Short mmCIF file of C-alpha atoms in Angstrom, two decimals:
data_model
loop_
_atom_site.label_atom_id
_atom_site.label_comp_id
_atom_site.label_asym_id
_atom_site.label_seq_id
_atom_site.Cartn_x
_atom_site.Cartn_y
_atom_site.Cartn_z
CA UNK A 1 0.00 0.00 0.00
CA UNK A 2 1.04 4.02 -0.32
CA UNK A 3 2.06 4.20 2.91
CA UNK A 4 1.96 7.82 2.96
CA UNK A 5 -1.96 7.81 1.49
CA UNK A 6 -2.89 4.99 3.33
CA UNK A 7 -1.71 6.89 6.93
CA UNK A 8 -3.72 9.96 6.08
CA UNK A 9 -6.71 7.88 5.54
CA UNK A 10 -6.24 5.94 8.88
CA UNK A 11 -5.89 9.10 10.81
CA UNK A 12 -9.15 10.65 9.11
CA UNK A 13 -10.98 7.21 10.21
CA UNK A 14 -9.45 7.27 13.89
CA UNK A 15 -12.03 8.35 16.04
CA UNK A 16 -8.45 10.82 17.61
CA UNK A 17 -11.13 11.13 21.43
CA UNK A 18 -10.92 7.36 21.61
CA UNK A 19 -7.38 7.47 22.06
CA UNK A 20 -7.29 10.81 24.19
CA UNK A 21 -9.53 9.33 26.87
CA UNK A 22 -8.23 5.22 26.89
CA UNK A 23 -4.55 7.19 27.22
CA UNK A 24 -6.46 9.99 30.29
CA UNK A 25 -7.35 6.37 32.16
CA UNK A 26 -4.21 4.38 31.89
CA UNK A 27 -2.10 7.86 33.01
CA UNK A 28 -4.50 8.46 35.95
CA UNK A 29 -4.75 4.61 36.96
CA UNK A 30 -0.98 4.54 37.14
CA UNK A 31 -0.65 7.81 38.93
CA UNK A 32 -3.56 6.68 41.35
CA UNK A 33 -1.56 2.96 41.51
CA UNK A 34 1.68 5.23 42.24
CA UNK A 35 0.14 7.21 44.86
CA UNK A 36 -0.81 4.82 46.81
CA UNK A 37 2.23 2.71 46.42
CA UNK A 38 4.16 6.01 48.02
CA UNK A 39 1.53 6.09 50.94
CA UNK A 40 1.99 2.45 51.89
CA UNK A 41 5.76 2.94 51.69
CA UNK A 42 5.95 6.31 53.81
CA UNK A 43 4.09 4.08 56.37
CA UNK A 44 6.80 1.26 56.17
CA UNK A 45 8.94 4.15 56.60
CA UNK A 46 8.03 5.66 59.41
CA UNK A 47 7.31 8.75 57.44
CA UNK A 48 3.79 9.51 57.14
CA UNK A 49 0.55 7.00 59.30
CA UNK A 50 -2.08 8.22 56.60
CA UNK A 51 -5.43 9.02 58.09
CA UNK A 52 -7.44 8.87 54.87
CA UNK A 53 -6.80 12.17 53.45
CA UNK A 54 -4.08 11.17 51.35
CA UNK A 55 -6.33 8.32 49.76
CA UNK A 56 -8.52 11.14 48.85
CA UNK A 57 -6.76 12.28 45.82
CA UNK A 58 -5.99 8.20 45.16
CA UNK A 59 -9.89 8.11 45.20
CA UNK A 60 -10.16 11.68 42.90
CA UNK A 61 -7.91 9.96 40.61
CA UNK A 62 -9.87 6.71 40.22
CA UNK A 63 -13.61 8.89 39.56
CA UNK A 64 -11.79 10.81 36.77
CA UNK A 65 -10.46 6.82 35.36
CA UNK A 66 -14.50 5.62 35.66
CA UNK A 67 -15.44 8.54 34.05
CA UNK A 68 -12.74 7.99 30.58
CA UNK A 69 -13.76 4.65 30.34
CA UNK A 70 -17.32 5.66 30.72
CA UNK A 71 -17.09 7.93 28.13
CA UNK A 72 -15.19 5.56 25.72
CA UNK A 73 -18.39 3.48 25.35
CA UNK A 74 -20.24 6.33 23.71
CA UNK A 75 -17.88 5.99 20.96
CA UNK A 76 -18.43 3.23 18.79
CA UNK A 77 -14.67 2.66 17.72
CA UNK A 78 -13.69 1.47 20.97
CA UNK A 79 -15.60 -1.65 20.40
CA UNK A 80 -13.72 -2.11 16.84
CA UNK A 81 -10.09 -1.63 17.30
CA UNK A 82 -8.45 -4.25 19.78
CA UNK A 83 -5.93 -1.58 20.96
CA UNK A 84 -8.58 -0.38 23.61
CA UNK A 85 -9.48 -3.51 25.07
CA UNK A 86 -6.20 -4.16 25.26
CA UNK A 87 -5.12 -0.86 26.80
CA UNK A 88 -7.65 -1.74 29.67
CA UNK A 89 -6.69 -5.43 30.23
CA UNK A 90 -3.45 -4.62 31.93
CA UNK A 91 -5.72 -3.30 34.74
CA UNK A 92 -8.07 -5.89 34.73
CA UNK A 93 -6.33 -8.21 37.72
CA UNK A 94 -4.60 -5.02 39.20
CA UNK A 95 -4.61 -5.80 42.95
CA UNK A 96 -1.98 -2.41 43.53
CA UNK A 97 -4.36 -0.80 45.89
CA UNK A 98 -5.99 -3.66 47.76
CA UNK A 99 -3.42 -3.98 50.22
CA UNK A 100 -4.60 -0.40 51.66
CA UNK A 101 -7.54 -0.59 51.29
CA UNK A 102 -7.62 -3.19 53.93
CA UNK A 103 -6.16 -0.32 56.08
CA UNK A 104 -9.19 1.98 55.52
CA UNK A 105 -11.77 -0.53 56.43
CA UNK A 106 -9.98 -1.95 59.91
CA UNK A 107 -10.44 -0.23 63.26
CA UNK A 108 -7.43 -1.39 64.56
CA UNK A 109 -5.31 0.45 61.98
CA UNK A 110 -7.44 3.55 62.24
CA UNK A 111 -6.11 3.81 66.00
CA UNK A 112 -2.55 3.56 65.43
CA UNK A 113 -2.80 6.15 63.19
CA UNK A 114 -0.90 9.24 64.29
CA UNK A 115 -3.43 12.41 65.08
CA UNK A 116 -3.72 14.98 62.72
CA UNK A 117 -1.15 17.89 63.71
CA UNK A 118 -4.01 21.09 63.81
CA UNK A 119 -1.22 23.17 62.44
CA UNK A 120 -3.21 26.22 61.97
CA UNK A 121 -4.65 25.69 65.53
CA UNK A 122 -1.24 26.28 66.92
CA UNK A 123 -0.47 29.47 64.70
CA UNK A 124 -3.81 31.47 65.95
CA UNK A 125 -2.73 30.29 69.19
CA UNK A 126 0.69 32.10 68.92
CA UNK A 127 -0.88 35.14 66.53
CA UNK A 128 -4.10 35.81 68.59
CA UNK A 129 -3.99 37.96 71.76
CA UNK A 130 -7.94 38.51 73.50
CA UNK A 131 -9.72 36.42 71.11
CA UNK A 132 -8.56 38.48 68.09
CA UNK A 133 -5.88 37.64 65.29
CA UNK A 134 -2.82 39.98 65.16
CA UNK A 135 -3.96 43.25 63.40
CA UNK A 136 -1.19 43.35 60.83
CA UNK A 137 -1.89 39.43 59.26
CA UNK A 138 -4.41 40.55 57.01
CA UNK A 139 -2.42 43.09 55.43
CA UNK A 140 0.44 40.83 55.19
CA UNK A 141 -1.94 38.30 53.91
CA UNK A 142 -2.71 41.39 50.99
CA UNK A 143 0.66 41.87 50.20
CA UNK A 144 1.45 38.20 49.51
CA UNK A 145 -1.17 38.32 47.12
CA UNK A 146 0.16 41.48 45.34
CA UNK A 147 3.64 39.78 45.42
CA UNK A 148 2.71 36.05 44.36
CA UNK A 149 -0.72 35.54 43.07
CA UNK A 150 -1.74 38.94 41.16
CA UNK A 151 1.10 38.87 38.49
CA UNK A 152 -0.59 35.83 37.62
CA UNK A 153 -4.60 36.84 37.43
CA UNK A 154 -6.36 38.35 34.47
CA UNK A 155 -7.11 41.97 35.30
CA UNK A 156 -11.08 41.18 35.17
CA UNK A 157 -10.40 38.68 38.07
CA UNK A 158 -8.35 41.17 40.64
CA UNK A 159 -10.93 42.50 41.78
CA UNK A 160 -12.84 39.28 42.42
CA UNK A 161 -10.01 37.70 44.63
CA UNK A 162 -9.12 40.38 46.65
CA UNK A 163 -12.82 41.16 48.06
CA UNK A 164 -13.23 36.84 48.33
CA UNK A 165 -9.62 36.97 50.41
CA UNK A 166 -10.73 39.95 52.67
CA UNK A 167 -13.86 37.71 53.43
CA UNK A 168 -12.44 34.98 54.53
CA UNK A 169 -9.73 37.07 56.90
CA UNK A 170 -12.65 39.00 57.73
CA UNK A 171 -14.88 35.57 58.98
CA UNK A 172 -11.59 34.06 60.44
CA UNK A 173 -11.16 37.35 62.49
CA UNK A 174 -14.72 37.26 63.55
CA UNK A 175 -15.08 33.53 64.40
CA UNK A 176 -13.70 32.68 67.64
CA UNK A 177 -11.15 30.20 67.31
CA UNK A 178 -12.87 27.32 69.58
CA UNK A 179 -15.92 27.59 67.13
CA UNK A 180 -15.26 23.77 65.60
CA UNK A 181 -18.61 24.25 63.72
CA UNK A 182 -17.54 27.12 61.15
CA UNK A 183 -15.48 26.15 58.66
CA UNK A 184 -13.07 28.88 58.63
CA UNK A 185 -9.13 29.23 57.50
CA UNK A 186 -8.02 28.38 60.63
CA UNK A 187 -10.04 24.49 61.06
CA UNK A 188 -10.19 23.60 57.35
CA UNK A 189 -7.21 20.95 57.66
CA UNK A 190 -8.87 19.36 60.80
CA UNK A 191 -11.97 19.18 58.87
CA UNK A 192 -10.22 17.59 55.76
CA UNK A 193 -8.97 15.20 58.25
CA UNK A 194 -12.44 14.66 59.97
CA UNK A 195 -14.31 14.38 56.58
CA UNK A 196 -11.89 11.90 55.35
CA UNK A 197 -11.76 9.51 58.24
CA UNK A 198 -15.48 9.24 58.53
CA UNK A 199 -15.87 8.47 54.56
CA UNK A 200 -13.19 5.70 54.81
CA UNK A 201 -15.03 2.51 54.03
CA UNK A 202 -16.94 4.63 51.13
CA UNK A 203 -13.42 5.77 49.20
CA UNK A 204 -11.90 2.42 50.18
CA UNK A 205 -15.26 0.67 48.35
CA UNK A 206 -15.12 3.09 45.70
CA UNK A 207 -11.65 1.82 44.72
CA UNK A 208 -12.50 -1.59 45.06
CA UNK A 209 -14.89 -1.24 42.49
CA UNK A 210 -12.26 -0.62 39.76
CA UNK A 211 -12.24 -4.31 39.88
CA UNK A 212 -15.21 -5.02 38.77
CA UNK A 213 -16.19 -2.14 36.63
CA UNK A 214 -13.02 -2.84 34.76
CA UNK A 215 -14.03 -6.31 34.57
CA UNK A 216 -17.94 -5.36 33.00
CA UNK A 217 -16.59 -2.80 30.33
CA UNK A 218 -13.91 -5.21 28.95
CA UNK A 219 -16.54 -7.86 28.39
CA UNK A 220 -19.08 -5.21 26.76
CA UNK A 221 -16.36 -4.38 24.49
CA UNK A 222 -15.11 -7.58 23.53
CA UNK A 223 -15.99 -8.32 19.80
CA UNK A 224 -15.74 -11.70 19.94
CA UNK A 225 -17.98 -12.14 23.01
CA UNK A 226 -21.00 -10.06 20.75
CA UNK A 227 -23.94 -11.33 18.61
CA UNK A 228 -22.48 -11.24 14.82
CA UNK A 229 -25.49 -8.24 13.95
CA UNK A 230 -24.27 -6.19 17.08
CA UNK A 231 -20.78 -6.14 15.55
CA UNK A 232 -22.19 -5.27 11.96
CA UNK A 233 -24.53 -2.65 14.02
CA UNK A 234 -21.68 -1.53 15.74
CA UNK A 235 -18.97 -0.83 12.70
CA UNK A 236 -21.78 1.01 10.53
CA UNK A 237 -22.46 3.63 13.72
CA UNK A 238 -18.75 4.01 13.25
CA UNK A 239 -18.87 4.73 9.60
CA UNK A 240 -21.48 7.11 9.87
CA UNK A 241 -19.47 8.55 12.67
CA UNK A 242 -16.77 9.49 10.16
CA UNK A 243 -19.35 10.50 7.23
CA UNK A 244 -20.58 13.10 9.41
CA UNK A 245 -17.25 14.23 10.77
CA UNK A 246 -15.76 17.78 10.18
CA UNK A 247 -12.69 16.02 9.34
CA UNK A 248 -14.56 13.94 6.33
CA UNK A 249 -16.26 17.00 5.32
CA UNK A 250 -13.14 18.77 4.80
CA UNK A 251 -11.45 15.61 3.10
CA UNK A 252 -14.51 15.67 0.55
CA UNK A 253 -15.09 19.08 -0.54
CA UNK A 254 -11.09 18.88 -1.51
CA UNK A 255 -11.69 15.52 -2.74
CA UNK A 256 -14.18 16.87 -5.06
CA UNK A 257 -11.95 20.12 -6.23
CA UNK A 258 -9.49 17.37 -6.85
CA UNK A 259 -11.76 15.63 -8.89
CA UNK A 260 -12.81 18.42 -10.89
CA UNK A 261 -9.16 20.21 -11.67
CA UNK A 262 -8.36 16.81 -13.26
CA UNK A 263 -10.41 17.88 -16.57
CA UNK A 264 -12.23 15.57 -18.49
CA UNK A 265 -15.56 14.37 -18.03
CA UNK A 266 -16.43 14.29 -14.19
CA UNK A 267 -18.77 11.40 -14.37
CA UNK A 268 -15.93 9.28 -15.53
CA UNK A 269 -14.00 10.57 -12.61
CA UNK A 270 -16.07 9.36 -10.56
CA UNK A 271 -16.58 5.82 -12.34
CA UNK A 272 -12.61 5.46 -11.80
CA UNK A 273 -12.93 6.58 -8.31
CA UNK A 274 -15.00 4.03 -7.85
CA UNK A 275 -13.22 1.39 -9.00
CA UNK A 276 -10.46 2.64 -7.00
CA UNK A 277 -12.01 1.70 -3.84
CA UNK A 278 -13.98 -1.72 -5.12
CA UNK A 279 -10.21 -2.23 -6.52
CA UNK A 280 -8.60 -2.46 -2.72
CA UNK A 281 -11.50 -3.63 -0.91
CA UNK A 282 -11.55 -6.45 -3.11
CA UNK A 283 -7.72 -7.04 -3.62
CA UNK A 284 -7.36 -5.99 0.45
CA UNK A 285 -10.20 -7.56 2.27
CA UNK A 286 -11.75 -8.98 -0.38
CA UNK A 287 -13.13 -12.18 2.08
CA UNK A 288 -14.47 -9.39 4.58
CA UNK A 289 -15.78 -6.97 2.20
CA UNK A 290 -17.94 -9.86 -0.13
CA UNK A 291 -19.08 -10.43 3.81
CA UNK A 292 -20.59 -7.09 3.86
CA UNK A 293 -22.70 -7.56 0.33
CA UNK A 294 -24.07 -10.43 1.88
CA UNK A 295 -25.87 -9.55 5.13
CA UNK A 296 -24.52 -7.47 8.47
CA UNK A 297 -24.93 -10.93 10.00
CA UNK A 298 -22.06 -12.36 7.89
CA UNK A 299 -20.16 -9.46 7.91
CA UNK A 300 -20.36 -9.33 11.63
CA UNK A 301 -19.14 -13.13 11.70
CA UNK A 302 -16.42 -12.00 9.41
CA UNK A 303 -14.84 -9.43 11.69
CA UNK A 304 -14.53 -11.64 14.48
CA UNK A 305 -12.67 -14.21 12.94
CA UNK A 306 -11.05 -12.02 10.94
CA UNK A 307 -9.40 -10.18 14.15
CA UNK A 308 -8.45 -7.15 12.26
CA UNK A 309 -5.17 -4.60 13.80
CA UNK A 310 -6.54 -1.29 14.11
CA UNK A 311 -5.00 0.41 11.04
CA UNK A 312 -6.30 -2.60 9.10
CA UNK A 313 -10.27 -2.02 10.81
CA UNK A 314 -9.80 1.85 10.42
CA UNK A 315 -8.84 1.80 6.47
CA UNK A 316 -12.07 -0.37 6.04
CA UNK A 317 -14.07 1.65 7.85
CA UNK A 318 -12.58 4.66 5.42
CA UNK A 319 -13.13 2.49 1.79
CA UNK A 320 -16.47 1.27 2.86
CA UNK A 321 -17.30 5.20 4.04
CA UNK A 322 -15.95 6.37 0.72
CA UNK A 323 -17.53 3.84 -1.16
CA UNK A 324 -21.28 4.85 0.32
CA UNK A 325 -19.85 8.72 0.05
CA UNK A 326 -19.01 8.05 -3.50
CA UNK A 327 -22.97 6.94 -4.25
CA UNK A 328 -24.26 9.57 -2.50
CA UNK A 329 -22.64 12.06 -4.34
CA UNK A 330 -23.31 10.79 -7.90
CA UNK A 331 -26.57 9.00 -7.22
CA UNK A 332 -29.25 11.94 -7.46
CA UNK A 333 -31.53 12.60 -4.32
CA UNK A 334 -35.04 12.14 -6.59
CA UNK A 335 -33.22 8.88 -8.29
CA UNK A 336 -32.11 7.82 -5.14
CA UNK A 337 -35.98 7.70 -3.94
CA UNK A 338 -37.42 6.52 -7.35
CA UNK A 339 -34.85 3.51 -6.90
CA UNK A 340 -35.82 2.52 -3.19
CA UNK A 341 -39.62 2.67 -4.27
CA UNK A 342 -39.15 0.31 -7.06
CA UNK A 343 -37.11 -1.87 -5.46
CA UNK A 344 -38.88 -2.10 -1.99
CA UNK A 345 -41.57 -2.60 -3.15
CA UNK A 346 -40.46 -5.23 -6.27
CA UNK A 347 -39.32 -6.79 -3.01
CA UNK A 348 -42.52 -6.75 -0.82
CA UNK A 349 -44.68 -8.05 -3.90
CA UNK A 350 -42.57 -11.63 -3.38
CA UNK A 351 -44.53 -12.06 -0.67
CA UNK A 352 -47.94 -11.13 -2.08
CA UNK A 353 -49.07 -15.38 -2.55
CA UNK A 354 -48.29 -15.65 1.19
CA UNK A 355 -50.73 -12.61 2.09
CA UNK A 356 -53.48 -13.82 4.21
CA UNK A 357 -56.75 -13.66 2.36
CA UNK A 358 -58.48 -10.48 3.59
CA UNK A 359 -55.33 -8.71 2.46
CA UNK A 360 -54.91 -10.44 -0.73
CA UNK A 361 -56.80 -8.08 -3.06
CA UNK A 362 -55.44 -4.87 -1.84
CA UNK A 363 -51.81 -6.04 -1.12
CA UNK A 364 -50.33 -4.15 -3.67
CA UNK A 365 -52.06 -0.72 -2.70
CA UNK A 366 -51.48 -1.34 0.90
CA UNK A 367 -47.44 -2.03 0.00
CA UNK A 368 -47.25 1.38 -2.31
CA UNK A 369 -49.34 3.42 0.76
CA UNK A 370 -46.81 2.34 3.15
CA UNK A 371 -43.21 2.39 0.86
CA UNK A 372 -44.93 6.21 -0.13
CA UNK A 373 -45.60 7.12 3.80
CA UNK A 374 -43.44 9.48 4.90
CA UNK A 375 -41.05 8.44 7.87
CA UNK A 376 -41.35 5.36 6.25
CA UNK A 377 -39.82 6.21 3.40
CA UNK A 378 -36.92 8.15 4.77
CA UNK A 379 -35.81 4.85 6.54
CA UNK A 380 -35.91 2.55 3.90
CA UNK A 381 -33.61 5.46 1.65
CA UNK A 382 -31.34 5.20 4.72
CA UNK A 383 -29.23 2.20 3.44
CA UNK A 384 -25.71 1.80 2.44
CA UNK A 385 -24.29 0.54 -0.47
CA UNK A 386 -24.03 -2.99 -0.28
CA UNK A 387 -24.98 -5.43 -2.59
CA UNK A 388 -27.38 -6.59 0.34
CA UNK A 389 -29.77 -3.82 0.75
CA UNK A 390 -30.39 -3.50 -3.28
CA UNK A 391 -31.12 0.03 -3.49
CA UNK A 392 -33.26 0.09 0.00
CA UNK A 393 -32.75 -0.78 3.62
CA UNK A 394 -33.68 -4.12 4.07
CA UNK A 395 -33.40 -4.37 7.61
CA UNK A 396 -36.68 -1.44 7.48
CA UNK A 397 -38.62 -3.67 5.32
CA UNK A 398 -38.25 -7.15 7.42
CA UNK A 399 -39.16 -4.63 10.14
CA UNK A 400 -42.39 -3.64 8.47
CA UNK A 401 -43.35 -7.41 7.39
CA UNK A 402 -42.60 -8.42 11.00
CA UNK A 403 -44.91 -5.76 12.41
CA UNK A 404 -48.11 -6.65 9.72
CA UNK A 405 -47.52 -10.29 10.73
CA UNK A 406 -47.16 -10.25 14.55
CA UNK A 407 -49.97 -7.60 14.92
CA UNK A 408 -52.36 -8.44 11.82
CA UNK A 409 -51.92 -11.88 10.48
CA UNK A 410 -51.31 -9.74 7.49
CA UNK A 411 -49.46 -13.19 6.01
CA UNK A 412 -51.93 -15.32 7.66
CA UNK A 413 -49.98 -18.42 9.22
CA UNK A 414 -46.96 -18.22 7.95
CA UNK A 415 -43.25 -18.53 9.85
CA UNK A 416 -40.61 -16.10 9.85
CA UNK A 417 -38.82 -18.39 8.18
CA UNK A 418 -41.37 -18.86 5.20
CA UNK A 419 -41.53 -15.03 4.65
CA UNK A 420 -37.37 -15.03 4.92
CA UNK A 421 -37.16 -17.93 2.62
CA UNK A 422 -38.88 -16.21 0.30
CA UNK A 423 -37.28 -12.81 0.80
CA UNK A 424 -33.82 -14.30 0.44
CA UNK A 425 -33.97 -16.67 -2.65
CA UNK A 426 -32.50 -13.57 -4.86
CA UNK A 427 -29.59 -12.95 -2.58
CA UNK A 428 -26.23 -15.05 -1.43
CA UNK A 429 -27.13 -18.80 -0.61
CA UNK A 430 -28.51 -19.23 3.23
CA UNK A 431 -29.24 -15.60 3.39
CA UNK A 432 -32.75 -15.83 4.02
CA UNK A 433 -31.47 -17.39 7.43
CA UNK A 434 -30.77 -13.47 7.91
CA UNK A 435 -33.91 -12.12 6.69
CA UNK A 436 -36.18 -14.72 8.80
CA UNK A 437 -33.92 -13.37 11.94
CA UNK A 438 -34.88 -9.89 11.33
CA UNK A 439 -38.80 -10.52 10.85
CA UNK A 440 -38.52 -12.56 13.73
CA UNK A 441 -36.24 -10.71 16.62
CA UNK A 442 -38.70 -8.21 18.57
CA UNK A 443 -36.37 -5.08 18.51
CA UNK A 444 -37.63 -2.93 15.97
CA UNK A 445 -35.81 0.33 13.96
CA UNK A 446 -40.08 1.81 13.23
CA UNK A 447 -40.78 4.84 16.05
CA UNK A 448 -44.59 5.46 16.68
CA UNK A 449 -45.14 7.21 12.97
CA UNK A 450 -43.98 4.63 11.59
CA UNK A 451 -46.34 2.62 13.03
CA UNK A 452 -49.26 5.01 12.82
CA UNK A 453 -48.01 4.98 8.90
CA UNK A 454 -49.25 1.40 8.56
CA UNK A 455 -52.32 1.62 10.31
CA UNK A 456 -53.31 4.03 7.85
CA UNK A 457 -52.39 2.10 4.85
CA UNK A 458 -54.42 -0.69 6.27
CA UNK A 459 -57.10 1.96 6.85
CA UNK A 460 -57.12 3.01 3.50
CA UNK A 461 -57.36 0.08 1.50
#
């Protein structure tokens, strides 16, 4: 391949947040894993008895890990390339931080733990003389700030933090020192210390969970361990992902100017474009990509044996994006719609001899009502170019069949697997196994229109 080509197309497919946020979680995991290594050994050390308030940034650490890996699941590439699963496995029998925790759930440790030194206690001790602090901190406190903090600040935000530093001296000089119920400069380490040795056991189960959290996202993310469809499902979210990317829109509109300052007749350009990209999908993947023509089942079967790197899964997910981009762009909106009409509903009349009888004589007017509806419509134009979908979304139109059957009878007693038979015959060999599964699973792509759509054709006719 041209390397150079082929690496600008794999970093226009890379989904560039996957990577920021699996590399956020493995940096904060290993500082959080550090951390805590460097509390246990201060211990050994006779440097440091932590009370729990060290743990607290351990524990801040570990939300802002949950919350990457979270996130990650939002974007369907993470459950395509094996480079995040395997990013996250490392962690997956990590048992760095158990050892402590042990430490913030037993009593007996929590006693031989060395009191918090109320350093500030002291100091107001030594400044204060009849209840009141020294006279001359808070302007000493001022011209710290001027010294060390202002040089730094915006000018809009002077203002602000000067009048929110003369409130606080102003409630620390008004608060009596013994007051242990006002948070004030003076007790907010004792009350760090206080807040974090009462919410122990919750931090210390909070960082247990990492176990099994870890543990539930690697298997929702693990290809192999998914339904073929859901793998199918999940690589076409990614490709329209990068269709409606800003970076795709930018490669396309200079695509196109390419196109164009090449001269000659633009339709042509477009025919060797074309063949371009049916050139390496079939000379690259062509076992994977005659997958995809047959049915998202297959294809998703494909994948998973298949086992693809990620620069390998990210150039398909480019050809196959370019290939549907390429359709789009020649294929005429009002042709595009004339084409799904005749073909859906060339497809639905192959079913007409198994309509139930009631149905029989106005089959084909209740088929063009509903293929004409429409929110109807605008699903079955949402297909891609496969050989599979044949100028219409198939998926929509088992969807519609299963609906009339499982709530009319509308092809009396007929199986799913008659009305796939029959669906399939045109297509690869077995595939009406595919079209029987989607008449028969329950899930369904129709919203409430949809369905209100159908009713009306029935209605009508």
């Amino acid at each position: 391949m041209n390397d150079n080509k082929e690496r600008r197309n794999i970093e226009l497919a890379a989904d560039h947040e996957v990577r920021r946020l699996l590399d956020m979680a493995t940096h904060n995991w290993k500082v959080a894993q550090s951390r805590m290594a460097q509390i246990t050994q201060e211990r050994a050390d006779g440097i440091y008895n932590d009370s729990g308030v060290e743990v607290m940034a351990v524990y801040a650490r570990m939300e802002r890990v949950y919350a990457c890996i979270y996130d990650l699941l939002r974007h369907p590439q993470t459950f395509l390339l094996p480079s995040v699963i395997n990013g996250l496995r490392p962690f997956l029998n990590d048992e760095s931080m158990d050892a402590e925790l042990t430490r913030l759930l037993s009593l007996s440790a929590h006693r031989a733990e060395a009191k918090t030194v109320d350093f500030w206690k002291k100091l107001t001790e030594h400044q204060t003389s009849n209840s009141h602090l020294d006279s001359t901190l808070e302007r000493k406190v001022t011209t710290l700030l001027v010294k060390h903090v202002m040089p730094y600040l915006a000018e809009e935000d002077v203002m602000e933090v000067m009048t929110k530093i003369g409130n606080i001296m102003k409630q620390t000089n008004e608060v009596s020192k013994d007051d242990s119920d006002v948070m004030n400069f003076f007790n907010l380490g004792r009350k760090v210390s206080e807040m974090a040795a009462d919410n122990r056991p919750q931090m210390a189960l909070a960082l247990l969970m990492r176990h099994l959290f870890t543990e539930m996202v690697c298997k929702h993310i693990d290809g192999t361990q998914q339904n073929d469809a859901a793998v199918a499902n999940v690589f076409e979210k990614a490709k329209n992902q990068l269709l409606e990317s800003d970076g795709w829109h930018e490669y396309w509109a200079n695509h196109k100017q390419h196109l164009e300052r090449k001269g000659g007749s633009l339709d042509e350009q477009w025919k060797a474009d074309a063949a371009e990209v049916e050139e390496w999908l079939q000379d690259m993947r062509g076992y994977i990509y005659n997958r995809w023509n047959e049915s998202p089942e297959a294809f998703g079967q494909a994948l998973k044996r298949e086992q693809l790197d990620d620069d390998t899964m990210l150039l398909l997910l480019f050809y196959l994006a370019k290939k549907d981009a390429i359709v789009r762009e020649t294929e005429r909106p009002d042709k595009r719609r004339r084409k799904m009409k005749l073909n859906a509903f060339e497809a639905a009349m192959k079913l007409r001899e198994l309509a139930a009888e009631k149905y029989y004589d106005d089959y084909e007017d209740i088929w063009e009502h509903i293929i004409m509806s429409e929110n109807i419509s605008e699903l079955l134009m949402n297909y891609n170019s496969s050989k599979y979908n044949n100028g219409f979304n198939m998926m929509c139109l088992c969807k519609i069949v299963s609906h009339l059957q499982s709530k009319y009878k509308f092809y009396g007693s007929h199986s799913s697997e008659d009305l796939g038979k029959v669906l399939g015959d045109r297509y690869a060999k077995n595939s009406y196994d595919t079209f029987s599964n989607y008449i028969k699973k329950k899930e369904t792509m129709l919203n409430e229109l949809c369905f209100n759509e159908i009713e009306e054709a029935l209605e009508n006719n």
